PDB file of C-alpha atoms in Angstrom:
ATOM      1  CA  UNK A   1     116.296 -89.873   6.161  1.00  0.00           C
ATOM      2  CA  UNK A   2     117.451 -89.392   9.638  1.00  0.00           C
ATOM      3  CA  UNK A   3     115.685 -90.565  12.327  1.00  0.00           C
ATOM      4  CA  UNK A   4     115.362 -89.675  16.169  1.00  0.00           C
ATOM      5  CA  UNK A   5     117.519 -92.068  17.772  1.00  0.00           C
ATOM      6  CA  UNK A   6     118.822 -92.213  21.727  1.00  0.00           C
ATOM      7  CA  UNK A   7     122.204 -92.115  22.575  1.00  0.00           C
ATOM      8  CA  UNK A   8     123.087 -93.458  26.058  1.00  0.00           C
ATOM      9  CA  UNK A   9     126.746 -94.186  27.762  1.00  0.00           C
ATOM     10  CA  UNK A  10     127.710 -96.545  30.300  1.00  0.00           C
ATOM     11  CA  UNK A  11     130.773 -97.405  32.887  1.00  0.00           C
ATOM     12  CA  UNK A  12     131.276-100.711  30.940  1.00  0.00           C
ATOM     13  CA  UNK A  13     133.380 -98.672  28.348  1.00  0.00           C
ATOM     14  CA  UNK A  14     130.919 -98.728  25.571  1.00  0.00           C
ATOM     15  CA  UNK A  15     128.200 -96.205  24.357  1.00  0.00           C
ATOM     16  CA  UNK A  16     124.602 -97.116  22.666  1.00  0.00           C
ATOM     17  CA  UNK A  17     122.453 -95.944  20.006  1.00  0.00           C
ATOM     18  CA  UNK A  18     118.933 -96.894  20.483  1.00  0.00           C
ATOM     19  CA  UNK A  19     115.487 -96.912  18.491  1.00  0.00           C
ATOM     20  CA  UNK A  20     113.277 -95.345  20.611  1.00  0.00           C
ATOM     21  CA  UNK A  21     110.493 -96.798  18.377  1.00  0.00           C
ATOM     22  CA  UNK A  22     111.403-100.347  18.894  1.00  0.00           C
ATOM     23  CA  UNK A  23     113.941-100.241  22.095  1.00  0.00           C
ATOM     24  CA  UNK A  24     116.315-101.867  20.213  1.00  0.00           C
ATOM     25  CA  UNK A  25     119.885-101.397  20.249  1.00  0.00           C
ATOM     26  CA  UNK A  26     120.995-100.813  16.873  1.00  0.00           C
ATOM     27  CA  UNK A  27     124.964-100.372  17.496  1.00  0.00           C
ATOM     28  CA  UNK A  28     127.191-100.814  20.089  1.00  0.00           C
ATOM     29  CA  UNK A  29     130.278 -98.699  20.432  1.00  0.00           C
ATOM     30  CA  UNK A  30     132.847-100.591  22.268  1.00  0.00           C
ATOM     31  CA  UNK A  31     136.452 -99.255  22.628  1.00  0.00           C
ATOM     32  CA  UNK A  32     137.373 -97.106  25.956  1.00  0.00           C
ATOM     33  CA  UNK A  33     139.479-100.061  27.174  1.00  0.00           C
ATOM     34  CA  UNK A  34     136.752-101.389  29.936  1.00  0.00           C
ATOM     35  CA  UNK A  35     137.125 -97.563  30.978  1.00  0.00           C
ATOM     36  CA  UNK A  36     133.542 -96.055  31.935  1.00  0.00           C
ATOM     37  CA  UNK A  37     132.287 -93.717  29.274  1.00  0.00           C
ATOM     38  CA  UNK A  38     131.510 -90.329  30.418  1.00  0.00           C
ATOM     39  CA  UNK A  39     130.107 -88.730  27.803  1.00  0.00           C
ATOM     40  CA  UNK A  40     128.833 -88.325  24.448  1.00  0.00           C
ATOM     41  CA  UNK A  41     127.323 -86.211  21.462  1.00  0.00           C
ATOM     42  CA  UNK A  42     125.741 -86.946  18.195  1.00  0.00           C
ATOM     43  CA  UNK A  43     126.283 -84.847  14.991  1.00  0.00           C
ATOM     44  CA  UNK A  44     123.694 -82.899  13.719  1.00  0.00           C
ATOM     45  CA  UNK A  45     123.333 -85.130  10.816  1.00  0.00           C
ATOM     46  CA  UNK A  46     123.721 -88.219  12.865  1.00  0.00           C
ATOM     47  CA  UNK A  47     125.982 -89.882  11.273  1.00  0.00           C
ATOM     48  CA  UNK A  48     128.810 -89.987  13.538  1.00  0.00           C
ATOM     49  CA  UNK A  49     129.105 -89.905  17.403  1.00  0.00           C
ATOM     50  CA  UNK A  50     131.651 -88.186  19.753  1.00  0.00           C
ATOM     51  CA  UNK A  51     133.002 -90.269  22.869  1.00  0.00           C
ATOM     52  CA  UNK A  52     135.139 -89.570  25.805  1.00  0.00           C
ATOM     53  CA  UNK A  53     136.387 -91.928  28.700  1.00  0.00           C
ATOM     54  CA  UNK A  54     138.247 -92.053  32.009  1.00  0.00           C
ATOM     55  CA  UNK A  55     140.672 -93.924  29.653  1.00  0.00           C
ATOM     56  CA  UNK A  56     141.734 -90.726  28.425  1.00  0.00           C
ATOM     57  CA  UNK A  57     140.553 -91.213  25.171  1.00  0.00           C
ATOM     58  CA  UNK A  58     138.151 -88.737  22.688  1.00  0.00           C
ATOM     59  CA  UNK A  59     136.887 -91.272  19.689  1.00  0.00           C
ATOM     60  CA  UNK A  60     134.681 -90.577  17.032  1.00  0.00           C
ATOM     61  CA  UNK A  61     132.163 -93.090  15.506  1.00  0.00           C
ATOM     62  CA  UNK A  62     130.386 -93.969  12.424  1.00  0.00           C
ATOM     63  CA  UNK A  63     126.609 -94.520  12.916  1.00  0.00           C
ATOM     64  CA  UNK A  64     126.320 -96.553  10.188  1.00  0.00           C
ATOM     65  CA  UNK A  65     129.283 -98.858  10.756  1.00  0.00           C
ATOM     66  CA  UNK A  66     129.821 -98.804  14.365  1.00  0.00           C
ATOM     67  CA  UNK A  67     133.400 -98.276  13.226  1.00  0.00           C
ATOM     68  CA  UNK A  68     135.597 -95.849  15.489  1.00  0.00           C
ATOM     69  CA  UNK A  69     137.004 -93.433  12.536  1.00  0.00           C
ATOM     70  CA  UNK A  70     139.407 -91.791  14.900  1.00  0.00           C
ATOM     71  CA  UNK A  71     140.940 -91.768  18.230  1.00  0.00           C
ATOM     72  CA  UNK A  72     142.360 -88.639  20.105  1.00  0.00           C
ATOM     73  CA  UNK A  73     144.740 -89.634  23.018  1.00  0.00           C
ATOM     74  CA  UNK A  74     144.852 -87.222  25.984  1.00  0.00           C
ATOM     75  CA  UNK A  75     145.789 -86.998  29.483  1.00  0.00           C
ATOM     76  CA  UNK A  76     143.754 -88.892  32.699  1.00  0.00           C
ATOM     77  CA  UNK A  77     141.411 -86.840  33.030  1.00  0.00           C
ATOM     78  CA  UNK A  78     140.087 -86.023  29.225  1.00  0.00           C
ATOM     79  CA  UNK A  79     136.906 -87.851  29.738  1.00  0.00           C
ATOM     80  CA  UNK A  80     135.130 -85.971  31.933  1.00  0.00           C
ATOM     81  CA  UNK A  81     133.740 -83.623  29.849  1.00  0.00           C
ATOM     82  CA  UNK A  82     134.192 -82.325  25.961  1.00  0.00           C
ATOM     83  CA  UNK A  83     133.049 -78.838  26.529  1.00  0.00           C
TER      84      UNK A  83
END
């Protein structure tokens, strides 16, 4: 069953999903090249995540994995905002 869960982003590149029961960190999405990561959006199902990053990549992520599943390439500018 899904479960609340907080989804945070960070200028390190990566973005976080979080138990907000426990505070724990249960994955850690690292791939925007060191680039910060502007945003981000969960699925309604919450299985995968939606990044962007100054690095001008869009990638989406499994939840369960922590695998990226795909990566969109775009210009400069793509990460700072997806809509």
């Amino acid at each position: 069953a899904f479960e609340f869960q907080i989804l945070t982003t960070s200028y390190d590149g990566t973005a976080k999903i979080w138990c907000p029961r426990t505070a724990r960190c249960l994955h850690t999405f690292d791939g925007h090249s060191g680039e910060a990561v502007m945003t981000a959006t969960i699925s309604p199902d919450g299985a995968q995540i939606l990044t962007a990053g100054y690095d001008g990549r869009a990638k989406i992520w499994c939840v369960t994995t922590g695998d990226c599943t795909h990566t969109f390439e775009g210009s400069d500018d793509a990460g700072r905002g997806t809509g």
